């Protein structure tokens, strides 16, 4: 089953360090989404791509966050100068664009900032 | 801004009890509606979805949900829960042409 995959699954870093996460979507899906989920909350939208174009960014996505999807396939999410408040689960989802858009989620990357 | 509320933070049931989890949203236009489940240690999985047509939607594992447009609700139901239904359940709304908005989740604990 070639679902959405994310790497790494866990990341522990010290405050001030940069981290990068990778997401590989389902192969035929042209949309890719990033979410952040903290304990006791539902996923919060961060940004999404349609093919290689980044179409929307949430206000949650400060200038320390950047996401890319250079060839319209996998995507990376980078956080620069990490802060303790960045500790969360970062989820990736993919879908096929259309009015019946259904998102399929990966396992997430759990980030802990010490 | 659109929002999704889920009535219960934590629900505890015994096996074979009936389940209803509430979900309400604030958006007046056309919406797509979803329930996702997250079992302990696993990723979010789609339980069921509503786009149009019959407002009573059947999903996997015996779950169903009813869309009541006048109440802006999409409640999840199961007639008889099992221990393996212990999980966190998230309602999500996708206003047409816009991004998904998730509710805060309801944690379901089923006692054997």
Coordinates of C-alpha atoms in Angstrom, one line a residue:
Chain A
X1 CA 0.0 0.0 0.0
X2 CA 1.8 3.2 -1.2
X3 CA 0.2 5.7 1.1
X4 CA 1.6 9.0 2.2
X5 CA 5.0 8.7 3.9
X6 CA 6.8 11.1 6.1
X7 CA 10.4 11.2 7.3
X8 CA 11.7 11.3 9.9
X9 CA 9.0 10.0 12.2
X10 CA 10.6 11.7 15.2
X11 CA 12.9 14.6 15.5
X12 CA 14.5 16.0 18.7
X13 CA 16.4 19.3 18.4
X14 CA 17.7 22.1 20.4
X15 CA 16.2 25.5 20.4
X16 CA 17.6 27.6 17.6
X17 CA 18.5 24.7 15.3
X18 CA 17.0 24.3 11.8
X19 CA 15.0 21.2 11.0
X20 CA 13.6 19.8 7.7
X21 CA 10.9 17.2 7.2
X22 CA 10.0 15.3 4.1
X23 CA 6.6 14.2 2.8
X24 CA 6.1 11.7 -0.1
X25 CA 2.4 11.9 -1.2
X26 CA 0.4 9.2 -2.9
X27 CA 1.9 9.1 -6.4
X28 CA -1.1 10.3 -8.5
X29 CA -2.1 13.0 -6.1
X30 CA -1.5 16.5 -7.3
X31 CA -2.3 18.3 -4.0
X32 CA -0.2 18.2 -0.9
X33 CA -1.0 19.7 2.5
X34 CA 0.9 20.4 5.6
X35 CA -0.8 20.6 9.0
X36 CA 0.4 21.0 12.6
X37 CA -1.3 19.1 15.4
X38 CA -0.7 19.8 19.1
X39 CA -1.9 17.6 22.0
X40 CA -5.6 17.7 22.4
X41 CA -6.3 19.6 19.2
X42 CA -7.2 18.8 15.7
X43 CA -4.9 19.4 12.8
X44 CA -4.3 23.0 11.9
X45 CA -3.8 23.9 8.3
X46 CA -0.3 25.4 7.4
X47 CA 0.0 25.4 3.7
X48 CA -0.8 23.5 0.5
X49 CA 0.5 22.9 -3.0
X50 CA -1.1 22.0 -6.2
X51 CA 1.6 20.4 -8.2
X52 CA 4.7 22.6 -7.6
X53 CA 2.7 25.8 -6.8
X54 CA 2.2 26.8 -3.2
X55 CA -1.3 28.2 -3.3
X56 CA -2.1 29.1 0.2
X57 CA -0.3 29.7 3.5
X58 CA -1.8 30.0 6.9
X59 CA -1.1 32.9 9.3
X60 CA 0.3 30.1 11.5
X61 CA 3.2 29.8 9.1
X62 CA 5.7 32.4 10.3
X63 CA 8.6 33.5 8.3
X64 CA 10.7 30.9 10.0
X65 CA 8.7 28.2 8.2
X66 CA 9.2 27.4 4.5
X67 CA 7.8 24.7 2.4
X68 CA 8.7 23.5 -1.1
X69 CA 7.5 21.0 -3.6
X70 CA 10.1 21.5 -6.4
X71 CA 9.0 18.9 -8.9
X72 CA 5.4 18.5 -7.8
X73 CA 6.1 15.2 -6.1
X74 CA 7.6 15.1 -2.6
X75 CA 7.6 18.2 -0.4
X76 CA 9.8 19.5 2.4
X77 CA 8.9 21.7 5.3
X78 CA 11.8 23.5 7.0
X79 CA 11.7 25.3 10.3
X80 CA 14.5 27.7 11.0
X81 CA 15.6 28.8 14.4
X82 CA 13.3 26.4 16.1
X83 CA 11.5 27.5 19.3
X84 CA 9.9 25.4 22.0
X85 CA 6.5 26.4 20.8
X86 CA 7.2 24.6 17.5
X87 CA 7.0 21.3 19.3
X88 CA 4.1 19.4 17.7
X89 CA 3.2 16.7 15.2
X90 CA 3.6 17.8 11.6
X91 CA 1.2 16.1 9.3
X92 CA 1.2 15.8 5.6
X93 CA -1.8 14.9 3.5
X94 CA -2.4 14.5 -0.2
X95 CA -5.4 14.5 -2.5
X96 CA -6.5 14.8 -6.1
X97 CA -7.9 18.3 -6.7
X98 CA -11.6 18.6 -7.4
X99 CA -14.8 19.4 -5.6
X100 CA -14.8 16.0 -3.9
X101 CA -11.3 16.5 -2.6
X102 CA -10.5 13.8 0.0
X103 CA -7.3 14.1 1.9
X104 CA -5.2 11.1 2.9
X105 CA -2.8 11.5 5.8
X106 CA 0.7 10.3 6.5
X107 CA 1.9 9.2 9.9
X108 CA 3.4 12.5 10.8
X109 CA 6.7 13.8 12.1
X110 CA 6.8 14.5 15.9
X111 CA 9.1 17.4 16.6
X112 CA 10.4 18.1 20.1
X113 CA 12.3 21.2 20.7
X114 CA 14.4 21.2 23.9
Chain B
X1 CA -13.8 32.5 10.1
X2 CA -15.1 29.0 9.7
X3 CA -15.0 26.8 12.8
X4 CA -15.8 23.3 13.7
X5 CA -17.0 22.3 17.2
X6 CA -17.2 18.8 18.7
X7 CA -19.4 18.6 21.7
X8 CA -17.5 16.1 23.8
X9 CA -13.9 16.1 24.7
X10 CA -13.8 12.6 26.1
X11 CA -16.5 9.9 25.9
X12 CA -16.4 6.7 27.9
X13 CA -18.6 3.8 27.0
X14 CA -18.9 0.2 27.7
X15 CA -18.8 -2.3 24.9
X16 CA -22.1 -2.7 23.0
X17 CA -23.3 0.7 24.0
X18 CA -24.5 3.1 21.2
X19 CA -22.3 6.0 20.2
X20 CA -23.2 9.5 19.0
X21 CA -20.5 12.1 18.6
X22 CA -21.6 15.6 17.8
X23 CA -20.1 17.9 15.2
X24 CA -21.3 21.4 14.3
X25 CA -19.8 23.8 11.9
X26 CA -20.1 27.5 11.1
X27 CA -20.3 28.0 7.4
X28 CA -23.3 28.9 5.4
X29 CA -22.4 27.7 1.9
X30 CA -21.8 24.4 0.3
X31 CA -19.5 22.2 2.4
X32 CA -18.0 18.7 2.2
X33 CA -17.9 16.9 5.5
X34 CA -15.7 14.2 6.9
X35 CA -15.0 12.1 9.9
X36 CA -11.5 10.9 10.5
X37 CA -10.3 8.5 13.2
X38 CA -6.9 8.2 14.8
X39 CA -6.2 4.9 16.6
X40 CA -3.5 5.0 19.3
X41 CA -0.1 5.3 17.6
X42 CA -1.6 5.4 14.1
X43 CA -2.2 8.1 11.6
X44 CA -5.5 9.8 10.7
X45 CA -7.8 7.5 8.6
X46 CA -10.9 8.5 6.8
X47 CA -14.1 7.0 8.3
X48 CA -16.6 8.5 6.0
X49 CA -17.4 11.6 3.9
X50 CA -20.4 13.5 2.6
X51 CA -20.4 15.5 -0.5
X52 CA -24.0 15.5 -1.7
X53 CA -27.1 13.3 -2.0
X54 CA -28.4 11.1 0.8
X55 CA -27.7 12.9 4.1
X56 CA -27.2 9.6 5.8
X57 CA -23.7 8.4 5.0
X58 CA -22.4 5.0 5.8
X59 CA -18.7 4.5 6.4
X60 CA -16.3 1.8 7.3
X61 CA -16.4 -0.3 10.5
X62 CA -20.1 0.1 11.0
X63 CA -20.0 3.9 11.4
X64 CA -22.5 6.3 9.9
X65 CA -23.1 10.0 10.0
X66 CA -26.1 12.2 9.3
X67 CA -25.9 15.6 7.7
X68 CA -28.6 18.0 8.9
X69 CA -28.2 21.2 6.9
X70 CA -30.6 23.2 9.0
X71 CA -28.6 22.5 12.1
X72 CA -25.1 22.7 10.5
X73 CA -24.4 19.3 12.0
X74 CA -22.8 16.1 11.0
X75 CA -23.0 13.7 13.9
X76 CA -21.3 10.4 13.9
X77 CA -23.1 7.3 15.1
X78 CA -22.5 3.6 15.7
X79 CA -25.2 1.3 17.2
X80 CA -22.8 -0.9 19.1
X81 CA -19.2 0.0 19.9
X82 CA -16.3 -2.4 20.4
X83 CA -13.2 -2.1 22.5
X84 CA -11.2 -1.6 19.2
X85 CA -13.1 1.6 18.5
X86 CA -11.1 3.3 21.2
X87 CA -9.5 6.2 19.4
X88 CA -9.7 9.9 18.7
X89 CA -12.4 11.1 16.3
X90 CA -12.1 14.3 14.3
X91 CA -14.8 16.0 12.3
X92 CA -13.6 18.1 9.4
X93 CA -15.3 20.6 7.1
X94 CA -14.2 21.6 3.6
X95 CA -16.1 24.6 2.5
X96 CA -16.2 24.3 -1.3
X97 CA -13.0 25.7 -2.8
X98 CA -11.4 26.3 0.6
X99 CA -9.2 24.3 2.9
X100 CA -10.1 21.8 5.5
X101 CA -11.0 22.9 9.0
X102 CA -10.8 20.3 11.7
X103 CA -12.6 20.1 15.0
X104 CA -10.6 19.6 18.2
X105 CA -11.4 15.9 18.4
X106 CA -13.3 13.6 20.7
X107 CA -11.5 10.9 22.5
X108 CA -13.5 7.7 22.8
X109 CA -12.6 5.1 25.4
X110 CA -14.5 1.8 25.2
X111 CA -14.3 -0.3 28.3
X112 CA -14.2 -4.1 27.7

